[in-house]
Amino acid sequence: PTARDPLNFREHLDAGLGAWKVAELFLWSTNEANQLVDIGGTIERKIDALGHHASQFRSFEEIARWVRRRSEELGERVGYRAAEGFRRVTLAR
């Protein structure tokens, strides 16, 4: 949200860009998702990408199963094969 403040991003002004006021935030990793995005066509790609960070997990296989299961559960709520949930916050303008 600080993109609206030209003092934070002087290089934007130097490049001829004006300040920008963010209208919405999409917060990831929430238990209170109010915005579900269809990822049915990309769920395997998402899991493959997580695999590049396998050293961060004790058992990547468990993480992959959890991500797939959670995505499918969220997708069921809205008729998608898989979904990713976000907490959508609308900011005052």
XYZ file of C-alpha atoms in Angstrom:
93
model
C 0.000 0.000 0.000
C 2.939 2.422 0.317
C 3.099 2.728 -3.488
C 0.847 5.769 -3.059
C 3.651 7.599 -1.228
C 6.175 9.097 -3.669
C 8.725 9.423 -0.865
C 8.910 5.622 -0.584
C 9.466 5.039 -4.288
C 11.281 8.063 -5.655
C 12.467 5.996 -8.631
C 8.846 5.740 -9.788
C 8.588 9.511 -10.019
C 11.955 9.632 -11.782
C 10.587 7.135 -14.326
C 7.514 9.310 -14.910
C 5.129 7.083 -12.991
C 2.517 8.533 -10.693
C 1.598 7.324 -7.236
C -0.704 4.307 -7.080
C -3.299 3.648 -4.429
C -3.888 -0.043 -3.888
C -7.574 -0.951 -3.851
C -7.385 -4.552 -2.634
C -5.086 -6.957 -0.834
C -5.145 -10.714 -1.332
C -3.704 -12.417 1.753
C -2.431 -15.959 1.297
C -2.417 -18.766 3.857
C -5.619 -17.904 5.636
C -8.211 -20.044 7.359
C -10.839 -17.428 6.535
C -10.721 -17.351 2.735
C -13.361 -15.162 1.135
C -11.928 -15.313 -2.405
C -11.366 -18.640 -4.141
C -9.383 -18.831 -7.379
C -9.675 -21.766 -9.787
C -6.305 -23.559 -9.973
C -7.625 -26.834 -11.371
C -5.543 -26.424 -14.506
C -2.352 -25.538 -12.645
C -2.399 -27.543 -9.393
C 0.277 -29.981 -10.598
C 2.462 -27.086 -11.716
C 2.035 -25.506 -8.280
C 3.103 -28.725 -6.562
C 6.057 -29.113 -8.944
C 7.132 -25.552 -8.099
C 6.956 -26.342 -4.386
C 9.205 -29.312 -5.087
C 12.016 -26.891 -5.894
C 11.907 -25.923 -2.215
C 11.939 -29.521 -0.954
C 14.818 -28.815 1.448
C 12.411 -26.654 3.448
C 10.178 -29.625 4.244
C 10.807 -32.773 6.277
C 8.614 -34.753 3.907
C 7.804 -33.142 0.593
C 5.440 -36.010 -0.215
C 3.325 -35.106 2.826
C 3.301 -31.442 1.831
C 2.302 -32.321 -1.740
C -0.572 -34.495 -0.469
C -1.711 -31.740 1.925
C -1.608 -29.039 -0.785
C -3.533 -31.233 -3.216
C -6.148 -32.224 -0.599
C -6.601 -28.644 0.665
C -6.909 -27.312 -2.886
C -9.507 -29.939 -3.753
C -11.492 -29.203 -0.565
C -11.551 -25.487 -1.345
C -12.498 -26.215 -4.949
C -15.476 -28.316 -3.870
C -17.001 -25.238 -2.222
C -17.407 -23.486 -5.567
C -17.455 -26.313 -8.109
C -13.772 -26.224 -9.135
C -11.480 -29.230 -9.318
C -9.021 -27.290 -7.128
C -8.891 -23.773 -5.712
C -6.544 -21.504 -3.820
C -8.029 -19.414 -1.040
C -7.232 -15.822 -0.194
C -8.504 -13.350 2.353
C -9.548 -10.418 0.167
C -9.378 -7.054 1.897
C -10.808 -3.948 0.228
C -9.025 -0.764 1.236
C -10.604 2.656 1.543
C -9.881 4.895 -1.421
